[in-house]
Coordinates of N, CA and C in Angstrom, one line a residue:
Chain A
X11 N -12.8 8.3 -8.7 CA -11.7 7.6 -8.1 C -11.0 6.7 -9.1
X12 N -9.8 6.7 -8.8 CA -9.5 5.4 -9.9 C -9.5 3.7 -9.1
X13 N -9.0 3.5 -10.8 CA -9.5 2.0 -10.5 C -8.1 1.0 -10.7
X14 N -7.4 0.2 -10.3 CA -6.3 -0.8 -10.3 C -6.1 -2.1 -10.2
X15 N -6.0 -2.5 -11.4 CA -6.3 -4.3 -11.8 C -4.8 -4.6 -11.8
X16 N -4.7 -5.4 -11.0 CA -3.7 -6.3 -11.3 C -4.8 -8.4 -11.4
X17 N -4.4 -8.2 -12.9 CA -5.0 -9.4 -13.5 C -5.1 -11.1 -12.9
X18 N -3.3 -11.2 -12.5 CA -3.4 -12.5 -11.6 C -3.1 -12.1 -10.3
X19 N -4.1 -12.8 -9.2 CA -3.8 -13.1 -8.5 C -2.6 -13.9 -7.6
X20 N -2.2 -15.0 -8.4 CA -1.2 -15.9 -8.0 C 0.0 -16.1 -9.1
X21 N 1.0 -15.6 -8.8 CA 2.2 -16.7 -10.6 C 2.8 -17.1 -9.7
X22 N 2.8 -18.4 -10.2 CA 4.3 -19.9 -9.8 C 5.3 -19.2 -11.6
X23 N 6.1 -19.6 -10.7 CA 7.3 -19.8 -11.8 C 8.2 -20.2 -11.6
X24 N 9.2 -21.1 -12.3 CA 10.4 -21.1 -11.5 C 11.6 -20.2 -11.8
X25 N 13.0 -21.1 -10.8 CA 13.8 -19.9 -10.5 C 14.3 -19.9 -12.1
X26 N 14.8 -18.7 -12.2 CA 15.7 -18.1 -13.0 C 15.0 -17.9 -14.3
X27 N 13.7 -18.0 -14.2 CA 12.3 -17.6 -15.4 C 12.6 -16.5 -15.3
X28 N 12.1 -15.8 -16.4 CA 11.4 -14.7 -16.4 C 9.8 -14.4 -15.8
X29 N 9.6 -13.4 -15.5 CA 8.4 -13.3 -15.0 C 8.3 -11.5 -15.4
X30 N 6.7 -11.4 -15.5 CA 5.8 -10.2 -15.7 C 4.8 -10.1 -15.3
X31 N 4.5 -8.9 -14.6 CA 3.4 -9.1 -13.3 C 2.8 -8.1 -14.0
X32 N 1.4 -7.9 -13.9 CA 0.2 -7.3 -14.6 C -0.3 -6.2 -14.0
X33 N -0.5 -4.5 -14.8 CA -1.4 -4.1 -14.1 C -1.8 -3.2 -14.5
X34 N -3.2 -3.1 -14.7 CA -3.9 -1.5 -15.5 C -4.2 -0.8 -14.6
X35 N -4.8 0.3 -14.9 CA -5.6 1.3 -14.2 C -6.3 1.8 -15.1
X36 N -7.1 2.7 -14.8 CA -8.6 3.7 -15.3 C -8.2 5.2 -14.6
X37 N -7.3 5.7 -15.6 CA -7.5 7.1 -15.4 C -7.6 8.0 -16.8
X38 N -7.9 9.0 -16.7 CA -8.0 10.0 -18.0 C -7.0 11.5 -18.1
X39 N -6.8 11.4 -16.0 CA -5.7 12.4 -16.0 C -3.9 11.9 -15.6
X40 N -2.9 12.8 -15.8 CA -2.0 12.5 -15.6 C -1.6 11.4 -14.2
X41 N -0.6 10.4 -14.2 CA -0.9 9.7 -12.6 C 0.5 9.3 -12.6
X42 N 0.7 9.2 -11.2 CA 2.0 8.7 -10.9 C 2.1 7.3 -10.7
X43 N 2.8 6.2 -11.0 CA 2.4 4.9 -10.8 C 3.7 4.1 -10.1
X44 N 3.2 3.1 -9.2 CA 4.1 2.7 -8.2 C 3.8 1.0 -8.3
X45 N 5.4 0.3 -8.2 CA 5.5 -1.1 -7.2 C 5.7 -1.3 -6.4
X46 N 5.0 -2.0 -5.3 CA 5.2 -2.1 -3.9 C 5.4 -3.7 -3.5
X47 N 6.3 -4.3 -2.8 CA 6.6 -5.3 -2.7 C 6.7 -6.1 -0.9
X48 N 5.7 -6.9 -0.9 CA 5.6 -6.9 0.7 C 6.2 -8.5 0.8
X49 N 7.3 -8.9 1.0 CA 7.6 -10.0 2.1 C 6.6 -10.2 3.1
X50 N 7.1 -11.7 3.3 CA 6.1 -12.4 4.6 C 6.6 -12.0 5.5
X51 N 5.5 -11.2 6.1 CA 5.9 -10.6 7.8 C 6.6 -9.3 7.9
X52 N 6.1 -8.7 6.3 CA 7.0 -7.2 6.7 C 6.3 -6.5 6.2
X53 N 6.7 -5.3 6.0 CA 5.9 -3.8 5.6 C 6.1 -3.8 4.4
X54 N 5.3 -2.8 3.3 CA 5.4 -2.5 2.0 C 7.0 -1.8 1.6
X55 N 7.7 -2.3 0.8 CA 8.6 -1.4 -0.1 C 8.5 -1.1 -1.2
X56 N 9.0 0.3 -1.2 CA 8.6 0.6 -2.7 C 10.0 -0.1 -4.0
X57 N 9.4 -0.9 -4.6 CA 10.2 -1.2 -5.7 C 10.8 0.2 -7.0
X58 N 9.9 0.6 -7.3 CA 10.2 1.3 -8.6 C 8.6 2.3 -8.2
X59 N 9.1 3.2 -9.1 CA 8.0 4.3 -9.5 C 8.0 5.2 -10.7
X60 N 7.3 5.4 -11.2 CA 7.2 6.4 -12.4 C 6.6 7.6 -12.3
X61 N 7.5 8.6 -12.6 CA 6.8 10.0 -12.2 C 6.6 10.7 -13.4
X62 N 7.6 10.7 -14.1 CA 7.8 11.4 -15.9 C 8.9 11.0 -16.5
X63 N 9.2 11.2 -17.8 CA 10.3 10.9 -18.3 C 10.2 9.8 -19.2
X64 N 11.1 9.0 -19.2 CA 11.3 7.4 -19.7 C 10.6 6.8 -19.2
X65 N 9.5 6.1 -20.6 CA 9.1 5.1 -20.0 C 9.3 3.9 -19.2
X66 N 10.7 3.4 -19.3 CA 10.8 2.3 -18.7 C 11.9 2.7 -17.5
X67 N 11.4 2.2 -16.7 CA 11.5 3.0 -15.2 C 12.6 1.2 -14.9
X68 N 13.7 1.4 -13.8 CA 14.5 0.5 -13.3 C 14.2 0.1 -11.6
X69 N 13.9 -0.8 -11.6 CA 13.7 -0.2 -9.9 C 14.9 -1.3 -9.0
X70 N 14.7 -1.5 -7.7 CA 15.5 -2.4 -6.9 C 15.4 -3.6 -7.6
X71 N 16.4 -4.9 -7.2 CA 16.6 -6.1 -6.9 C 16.1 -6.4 -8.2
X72 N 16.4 -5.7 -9.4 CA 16.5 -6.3 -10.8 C 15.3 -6.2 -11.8
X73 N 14.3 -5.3 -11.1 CA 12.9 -5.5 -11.7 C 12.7 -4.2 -12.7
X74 N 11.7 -3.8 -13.5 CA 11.8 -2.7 -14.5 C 10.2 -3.1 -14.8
X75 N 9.8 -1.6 -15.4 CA 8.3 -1.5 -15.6 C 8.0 -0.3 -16.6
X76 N 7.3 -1.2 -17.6 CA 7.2 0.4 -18.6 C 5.7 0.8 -18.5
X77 N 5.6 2.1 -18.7 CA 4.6 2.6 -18.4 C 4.1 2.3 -19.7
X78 N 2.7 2.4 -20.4 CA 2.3 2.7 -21.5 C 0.9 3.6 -21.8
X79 N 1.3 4.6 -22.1 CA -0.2 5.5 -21.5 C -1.1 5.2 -22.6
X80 N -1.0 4.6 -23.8 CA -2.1 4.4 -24.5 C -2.7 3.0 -24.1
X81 N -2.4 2.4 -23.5 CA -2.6 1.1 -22.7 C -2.9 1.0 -21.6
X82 N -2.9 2.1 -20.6 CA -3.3 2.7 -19.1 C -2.5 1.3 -18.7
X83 N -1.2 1.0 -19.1 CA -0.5 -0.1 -18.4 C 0.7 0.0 -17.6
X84 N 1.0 -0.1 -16.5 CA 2.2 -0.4 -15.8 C 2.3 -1.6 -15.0
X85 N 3.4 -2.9 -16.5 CA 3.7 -4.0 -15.6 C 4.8 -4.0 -15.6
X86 N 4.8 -4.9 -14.8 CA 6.1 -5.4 -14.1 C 6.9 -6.6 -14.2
X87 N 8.4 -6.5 -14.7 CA 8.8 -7.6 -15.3 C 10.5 -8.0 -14.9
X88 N 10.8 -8.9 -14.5 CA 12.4 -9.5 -14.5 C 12.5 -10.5 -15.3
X89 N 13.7 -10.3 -15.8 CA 14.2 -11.0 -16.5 C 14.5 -12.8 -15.8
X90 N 15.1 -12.6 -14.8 CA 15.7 -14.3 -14.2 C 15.2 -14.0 -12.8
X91 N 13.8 -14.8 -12.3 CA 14.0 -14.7 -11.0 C 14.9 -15.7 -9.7
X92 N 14.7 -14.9 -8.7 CA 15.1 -16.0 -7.7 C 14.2 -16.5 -6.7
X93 N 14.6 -17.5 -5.5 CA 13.7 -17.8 -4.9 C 13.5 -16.8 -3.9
X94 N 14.2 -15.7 -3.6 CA 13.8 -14.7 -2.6 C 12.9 -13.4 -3.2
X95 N 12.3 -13.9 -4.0 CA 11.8 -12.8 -5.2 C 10.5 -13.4 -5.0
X96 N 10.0 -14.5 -4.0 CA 8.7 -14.7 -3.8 C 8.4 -13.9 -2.8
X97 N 7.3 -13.1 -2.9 CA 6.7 -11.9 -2.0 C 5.3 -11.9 -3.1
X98 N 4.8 -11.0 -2.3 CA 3.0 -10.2 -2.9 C 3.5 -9.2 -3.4
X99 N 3.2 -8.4 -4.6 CA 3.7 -7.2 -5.2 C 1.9 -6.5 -5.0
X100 N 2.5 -5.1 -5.3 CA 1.4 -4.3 -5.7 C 1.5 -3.0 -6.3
X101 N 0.5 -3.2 -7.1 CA 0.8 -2.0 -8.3 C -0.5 -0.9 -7.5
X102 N 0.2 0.4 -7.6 CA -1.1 1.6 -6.6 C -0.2 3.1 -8.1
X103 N -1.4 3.4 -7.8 CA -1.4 4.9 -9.0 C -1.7 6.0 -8.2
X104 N -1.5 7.2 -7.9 CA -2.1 8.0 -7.4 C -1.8 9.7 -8.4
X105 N -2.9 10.3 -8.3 CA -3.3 11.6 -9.0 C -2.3 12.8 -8.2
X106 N -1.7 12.9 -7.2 CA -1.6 13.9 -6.4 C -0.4 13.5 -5.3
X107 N -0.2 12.5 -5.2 CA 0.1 11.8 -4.0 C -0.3 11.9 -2.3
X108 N -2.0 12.5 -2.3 CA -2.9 12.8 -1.5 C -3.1 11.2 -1.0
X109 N -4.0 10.7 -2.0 CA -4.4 9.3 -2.1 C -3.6 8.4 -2.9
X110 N -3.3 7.4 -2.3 CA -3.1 6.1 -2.9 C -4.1 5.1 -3.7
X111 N -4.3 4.6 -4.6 CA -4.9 3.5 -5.3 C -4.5 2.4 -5.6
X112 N -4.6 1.1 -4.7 CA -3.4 0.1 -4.5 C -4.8 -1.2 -5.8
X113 N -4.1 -2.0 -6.2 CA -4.6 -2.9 -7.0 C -4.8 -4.0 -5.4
X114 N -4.9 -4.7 -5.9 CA -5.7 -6.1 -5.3 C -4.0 -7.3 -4.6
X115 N -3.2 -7.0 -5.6 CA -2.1 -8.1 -4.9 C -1.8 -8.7 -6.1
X116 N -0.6 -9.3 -6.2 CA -0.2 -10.2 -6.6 C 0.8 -11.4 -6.3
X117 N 0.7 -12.5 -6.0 CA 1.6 -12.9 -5.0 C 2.6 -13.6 -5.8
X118 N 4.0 -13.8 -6.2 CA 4.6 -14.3 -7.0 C 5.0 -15.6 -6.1
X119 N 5.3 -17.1 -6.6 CA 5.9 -18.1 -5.9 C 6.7 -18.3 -7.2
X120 N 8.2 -18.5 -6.4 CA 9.5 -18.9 -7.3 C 10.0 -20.4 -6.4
X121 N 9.6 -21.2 -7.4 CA 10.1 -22.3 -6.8 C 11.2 -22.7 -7.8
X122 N 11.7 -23.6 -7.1 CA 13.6 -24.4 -7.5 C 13.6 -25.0 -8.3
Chain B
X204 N 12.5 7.2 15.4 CA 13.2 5.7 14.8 C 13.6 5.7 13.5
X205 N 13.8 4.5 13.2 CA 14.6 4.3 11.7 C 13.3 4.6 10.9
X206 N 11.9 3.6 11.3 CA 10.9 3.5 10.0 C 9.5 4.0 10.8
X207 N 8.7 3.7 10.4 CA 7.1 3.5 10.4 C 6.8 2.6 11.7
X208 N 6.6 3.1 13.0 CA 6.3 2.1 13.6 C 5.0 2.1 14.5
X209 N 4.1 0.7 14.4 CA 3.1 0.8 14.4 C 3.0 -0.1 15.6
X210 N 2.0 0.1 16.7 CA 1.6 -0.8 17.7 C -0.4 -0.6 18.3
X211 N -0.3 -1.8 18.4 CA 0.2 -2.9 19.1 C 0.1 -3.8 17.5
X212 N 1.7 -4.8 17.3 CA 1.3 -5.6 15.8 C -0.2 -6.1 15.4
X213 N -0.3 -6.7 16.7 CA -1.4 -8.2 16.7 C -2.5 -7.4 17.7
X214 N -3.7 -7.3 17.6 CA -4.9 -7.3 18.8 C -6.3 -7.8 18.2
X215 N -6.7 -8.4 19.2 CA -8.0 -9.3 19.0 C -9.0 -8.4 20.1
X216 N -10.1 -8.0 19.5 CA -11.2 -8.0 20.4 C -12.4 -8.5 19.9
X217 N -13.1 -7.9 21.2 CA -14.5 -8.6 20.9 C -15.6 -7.4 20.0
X218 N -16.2 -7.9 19.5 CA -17.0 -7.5 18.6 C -17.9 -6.4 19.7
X219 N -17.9 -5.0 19.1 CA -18.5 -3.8 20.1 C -17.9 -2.8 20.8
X220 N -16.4 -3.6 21.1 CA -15.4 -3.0 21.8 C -14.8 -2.0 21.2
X221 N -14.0 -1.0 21.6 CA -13.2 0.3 20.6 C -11.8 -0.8 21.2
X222 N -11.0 0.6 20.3 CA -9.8 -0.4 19.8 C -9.5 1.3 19.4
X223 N -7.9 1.5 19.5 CA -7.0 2.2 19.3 C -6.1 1.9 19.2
X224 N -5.7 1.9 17.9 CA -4.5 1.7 16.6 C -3.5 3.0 17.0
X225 N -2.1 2.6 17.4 CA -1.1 3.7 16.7 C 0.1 3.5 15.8
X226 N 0.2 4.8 15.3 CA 1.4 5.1 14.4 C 2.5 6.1 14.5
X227 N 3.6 5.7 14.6 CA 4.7 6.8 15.3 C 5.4 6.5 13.9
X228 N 5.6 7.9 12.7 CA 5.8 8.0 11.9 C 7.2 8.6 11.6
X229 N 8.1 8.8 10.9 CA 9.5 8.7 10.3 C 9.4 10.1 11.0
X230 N 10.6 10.4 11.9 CA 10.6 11.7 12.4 C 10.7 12.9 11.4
X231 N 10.2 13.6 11.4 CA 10.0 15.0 10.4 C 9.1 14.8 9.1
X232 N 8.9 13.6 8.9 CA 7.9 13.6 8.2 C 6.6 14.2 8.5
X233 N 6.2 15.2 7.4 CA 5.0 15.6 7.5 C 3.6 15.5 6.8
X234 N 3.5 14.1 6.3 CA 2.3 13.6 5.4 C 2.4 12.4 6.4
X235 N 1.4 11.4 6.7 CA 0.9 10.6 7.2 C -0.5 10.0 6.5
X236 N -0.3 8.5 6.1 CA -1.3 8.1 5.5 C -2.1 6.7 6.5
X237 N -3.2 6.3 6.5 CA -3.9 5.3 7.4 C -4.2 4.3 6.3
X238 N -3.9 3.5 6.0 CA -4.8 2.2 4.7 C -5.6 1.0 5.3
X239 N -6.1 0.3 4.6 CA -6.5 -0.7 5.5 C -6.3 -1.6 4.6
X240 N -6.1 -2.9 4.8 CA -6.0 -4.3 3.7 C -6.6 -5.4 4.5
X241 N -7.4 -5.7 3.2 CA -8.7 -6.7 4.0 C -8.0 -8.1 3.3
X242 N -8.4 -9.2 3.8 CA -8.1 -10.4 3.1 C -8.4 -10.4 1.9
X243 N -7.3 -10.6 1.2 CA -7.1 -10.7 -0.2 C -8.0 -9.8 -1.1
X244 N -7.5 -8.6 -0.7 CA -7.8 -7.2 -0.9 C -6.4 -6.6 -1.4
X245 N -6.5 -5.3 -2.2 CA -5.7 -4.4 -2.2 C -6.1 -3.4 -1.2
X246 N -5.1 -2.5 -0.8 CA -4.9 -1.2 0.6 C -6.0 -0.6 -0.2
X247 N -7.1 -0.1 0.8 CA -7.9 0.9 1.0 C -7.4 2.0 1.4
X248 N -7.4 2.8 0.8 CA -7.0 4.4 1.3 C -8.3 4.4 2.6
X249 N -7.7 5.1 4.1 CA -8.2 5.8 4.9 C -8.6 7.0 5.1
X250 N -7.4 7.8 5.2 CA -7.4 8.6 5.9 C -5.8 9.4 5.7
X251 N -5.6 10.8 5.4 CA -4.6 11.3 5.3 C -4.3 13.1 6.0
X252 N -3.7 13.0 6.5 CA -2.5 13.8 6.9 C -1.3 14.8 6.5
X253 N -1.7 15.8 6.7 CA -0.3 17.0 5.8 C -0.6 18.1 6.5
X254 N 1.0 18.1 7.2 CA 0.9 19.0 7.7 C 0.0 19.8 9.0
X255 N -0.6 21.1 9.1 CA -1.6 21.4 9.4 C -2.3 21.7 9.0
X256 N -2.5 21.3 7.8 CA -4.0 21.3 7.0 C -4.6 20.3 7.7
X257 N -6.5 20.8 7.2 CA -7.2 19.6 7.4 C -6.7 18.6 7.0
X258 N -7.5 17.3 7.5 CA -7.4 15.9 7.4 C -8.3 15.6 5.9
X259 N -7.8 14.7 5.2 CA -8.7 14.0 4.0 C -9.5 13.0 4.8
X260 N -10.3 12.8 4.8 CA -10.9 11.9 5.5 C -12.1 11.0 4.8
X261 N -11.8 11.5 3.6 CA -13.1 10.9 2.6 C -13.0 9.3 2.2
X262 N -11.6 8.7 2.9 CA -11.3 7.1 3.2 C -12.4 6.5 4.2
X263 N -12.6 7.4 5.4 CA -12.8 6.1 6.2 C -14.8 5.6 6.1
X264 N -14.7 4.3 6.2 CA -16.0 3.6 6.0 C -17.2 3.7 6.4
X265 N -16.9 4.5 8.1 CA -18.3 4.9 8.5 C -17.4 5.7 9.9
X266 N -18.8 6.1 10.4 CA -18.6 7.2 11.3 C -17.9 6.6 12.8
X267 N -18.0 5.2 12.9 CA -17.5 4.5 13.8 C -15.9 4.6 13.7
X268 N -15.3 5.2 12.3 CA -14.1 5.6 12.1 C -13.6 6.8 12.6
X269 N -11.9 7.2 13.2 CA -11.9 8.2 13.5 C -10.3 8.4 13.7
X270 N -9.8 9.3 13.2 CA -8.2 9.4 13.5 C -7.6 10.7 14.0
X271 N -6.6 10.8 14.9 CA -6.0 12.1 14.9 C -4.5 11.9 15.1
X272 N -4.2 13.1 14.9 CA -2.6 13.3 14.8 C -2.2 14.3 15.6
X273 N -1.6 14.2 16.7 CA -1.3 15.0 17.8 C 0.0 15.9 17.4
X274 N 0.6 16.9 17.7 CA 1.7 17.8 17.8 C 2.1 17.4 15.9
X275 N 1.7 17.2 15.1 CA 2.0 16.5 13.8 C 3.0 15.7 14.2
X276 N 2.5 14.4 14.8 CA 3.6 13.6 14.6 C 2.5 12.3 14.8
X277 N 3.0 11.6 16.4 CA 2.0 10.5 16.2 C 0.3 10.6 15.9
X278 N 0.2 9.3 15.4 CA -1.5 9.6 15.1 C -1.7 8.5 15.3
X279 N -3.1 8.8 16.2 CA -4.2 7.4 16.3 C -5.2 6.9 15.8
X280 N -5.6 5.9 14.8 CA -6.5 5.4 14.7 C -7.9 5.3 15.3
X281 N -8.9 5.1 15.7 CA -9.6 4.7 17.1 C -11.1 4.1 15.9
X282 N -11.3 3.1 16.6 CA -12.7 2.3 15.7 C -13.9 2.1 17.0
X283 N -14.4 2.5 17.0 CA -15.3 2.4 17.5 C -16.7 1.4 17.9
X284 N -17.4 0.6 18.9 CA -17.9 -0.5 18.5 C -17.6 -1.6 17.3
X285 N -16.7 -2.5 17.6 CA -16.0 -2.9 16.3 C -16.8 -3.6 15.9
X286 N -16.9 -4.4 14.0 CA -17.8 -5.2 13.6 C -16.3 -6.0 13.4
X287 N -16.5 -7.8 13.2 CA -16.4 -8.4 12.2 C -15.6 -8.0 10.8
X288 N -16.5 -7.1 10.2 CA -15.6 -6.7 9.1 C -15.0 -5.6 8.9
X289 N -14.4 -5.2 10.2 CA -13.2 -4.6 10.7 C -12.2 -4.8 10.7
X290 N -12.4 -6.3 10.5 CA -10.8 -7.5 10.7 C -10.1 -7.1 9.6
X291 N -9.1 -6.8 9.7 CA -8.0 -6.6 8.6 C -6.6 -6.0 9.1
X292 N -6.0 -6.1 8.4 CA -4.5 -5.2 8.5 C -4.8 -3.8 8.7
X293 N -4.4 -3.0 9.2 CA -4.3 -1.5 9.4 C -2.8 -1.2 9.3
X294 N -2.6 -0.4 8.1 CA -1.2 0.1 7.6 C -1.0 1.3 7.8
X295 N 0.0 2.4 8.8 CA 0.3 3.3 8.4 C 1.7 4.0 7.2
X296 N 1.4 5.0 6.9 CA 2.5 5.5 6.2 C 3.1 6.5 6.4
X297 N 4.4 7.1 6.2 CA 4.6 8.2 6.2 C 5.4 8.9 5.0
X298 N 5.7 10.5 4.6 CA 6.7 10.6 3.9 C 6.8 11.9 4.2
X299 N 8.1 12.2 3.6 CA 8.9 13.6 4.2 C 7.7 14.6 3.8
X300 N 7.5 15.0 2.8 CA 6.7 15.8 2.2 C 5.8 15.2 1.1
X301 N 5.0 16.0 0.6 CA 4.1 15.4 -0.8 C 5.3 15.2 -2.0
X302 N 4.8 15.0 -3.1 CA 5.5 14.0 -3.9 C 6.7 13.7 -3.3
X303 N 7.4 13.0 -2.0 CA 8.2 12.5 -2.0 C 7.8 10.9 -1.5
X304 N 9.4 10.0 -1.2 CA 8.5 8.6 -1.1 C 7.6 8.0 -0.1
X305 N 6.9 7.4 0.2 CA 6.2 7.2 1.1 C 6.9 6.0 1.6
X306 N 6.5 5.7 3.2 CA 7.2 4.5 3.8 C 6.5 3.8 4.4
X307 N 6.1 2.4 4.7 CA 4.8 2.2 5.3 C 5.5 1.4 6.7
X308 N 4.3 0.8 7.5 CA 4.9 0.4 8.6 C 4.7 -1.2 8.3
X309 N 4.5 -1.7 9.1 CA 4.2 -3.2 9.0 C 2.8 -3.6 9.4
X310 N 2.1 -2.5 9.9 CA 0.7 -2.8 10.1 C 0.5 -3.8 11.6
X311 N -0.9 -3.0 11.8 CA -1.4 -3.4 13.0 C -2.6 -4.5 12.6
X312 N -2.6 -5.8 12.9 CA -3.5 -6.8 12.5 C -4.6 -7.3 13.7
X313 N -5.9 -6.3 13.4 CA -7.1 -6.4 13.7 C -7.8 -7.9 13.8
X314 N -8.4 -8.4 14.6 CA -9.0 -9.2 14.1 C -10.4 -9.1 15.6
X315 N -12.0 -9.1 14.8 CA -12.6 -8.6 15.9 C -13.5 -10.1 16.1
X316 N -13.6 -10.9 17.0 CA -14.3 -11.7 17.0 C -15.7 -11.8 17.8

């Protein structure tokens, strides 16, 4: 099975910081890797995803994520956030897209 | 409908009781996924869905778990004698086909006391 670390649990930062959200995995075969971004009181969206190609993948509402396979790393990074940019993210990998492998959460707070 | 839609949002029972979760998934979609998110947890793969193939089923936690998906479309969750650490979010998903994107719902929030 694989395995999905996202490192912090919580980042404060303020508005118009930059920010970079963390996340490994543990695979040895090829994997597709995903950001999912849940608002309070809503369903999961998918931010960005990596399937092949260029490493650095662009996704919604200004965010980008490079893959690094010698690193088993896919984080997640903006340049200037905002205050509506606080949500729980989550980094999930999947072999197949049978199963999903979601990491643990990360909850970003962007205060003023 | 437009998305993933899951009912009943909110249910509380009592500890022992069954409990049936549903999911009415993106019309024509033919994958369907079940997750679970425990407090301050990442999504637990449950349970998956394609087509008429068998069910993956190698998600769910014990035999008191149990899902099906009628005419391939809606599918039910059902838990059986609930515990305690049953409480959690229950997420469904859906997507058109395999490798395409998946959509989730907003989840049905368990809580057994």
């Amino acid at each position: 099975a694989q395995s999905v670390t996202q490192l912090d649990s919580q980042v404060p930062v303020f508005e118009e910081a930059p920010v970079e959200l963390r996340c490994n995995y543990s695979s040895s075969v090829s994997v597709y890797l995903f950001w999912y971004v849940q608002y309070p009181n809503q369903g999961l969206q998918l931010l960005l995803k990596y399937l092949s190609g260029s490493t650095l993948v662009k996704g919604i509402n200004g965010f980008e994520a490079e893959f690094n396979k010698s690193q088993t790393s896919f984080h997640l990074r903006k340049p200037s956030v905002h205050i509506s940019d606080t949500a729980e993210y989550f980094c999930a990998v999947s072999e197949d897209f049978n199963k999903f492998y979601f990491g643990s959460g990360t909850k970003l707070n962007v205060k003023p | 409908g437009a998305g993933v839609s899951q009912s009943p949002s909110n249910k509380v029972t009592e500890k022992g009781k069954d409990v049936e979760l549903r999911c009415d998934p993106i019309s024509g979609h033919t994958a369907l996924y079940w997750y679970r998110q425990s407090l301050g947890q990442g999504l637990e793969f449950l349970i998956y869905f394609q087509g008429n193939s068998a069910p993956d089923k190698s998600g769910l936690p014990s035999d008191r778990f149990s899902a099906e998906r009628t005419g391939g479309s809606v599918s039910t969750l059902t838990i059986q004698r609930t515990q305690q650490e049953d409480s959690a979010v229950y997420l469904c998903a859906s997507s058109l086909e395999v490798n395409t994107e998946v959509f989730f719902g907003q989840g049905t929030r368990l809580t057994v006391v």
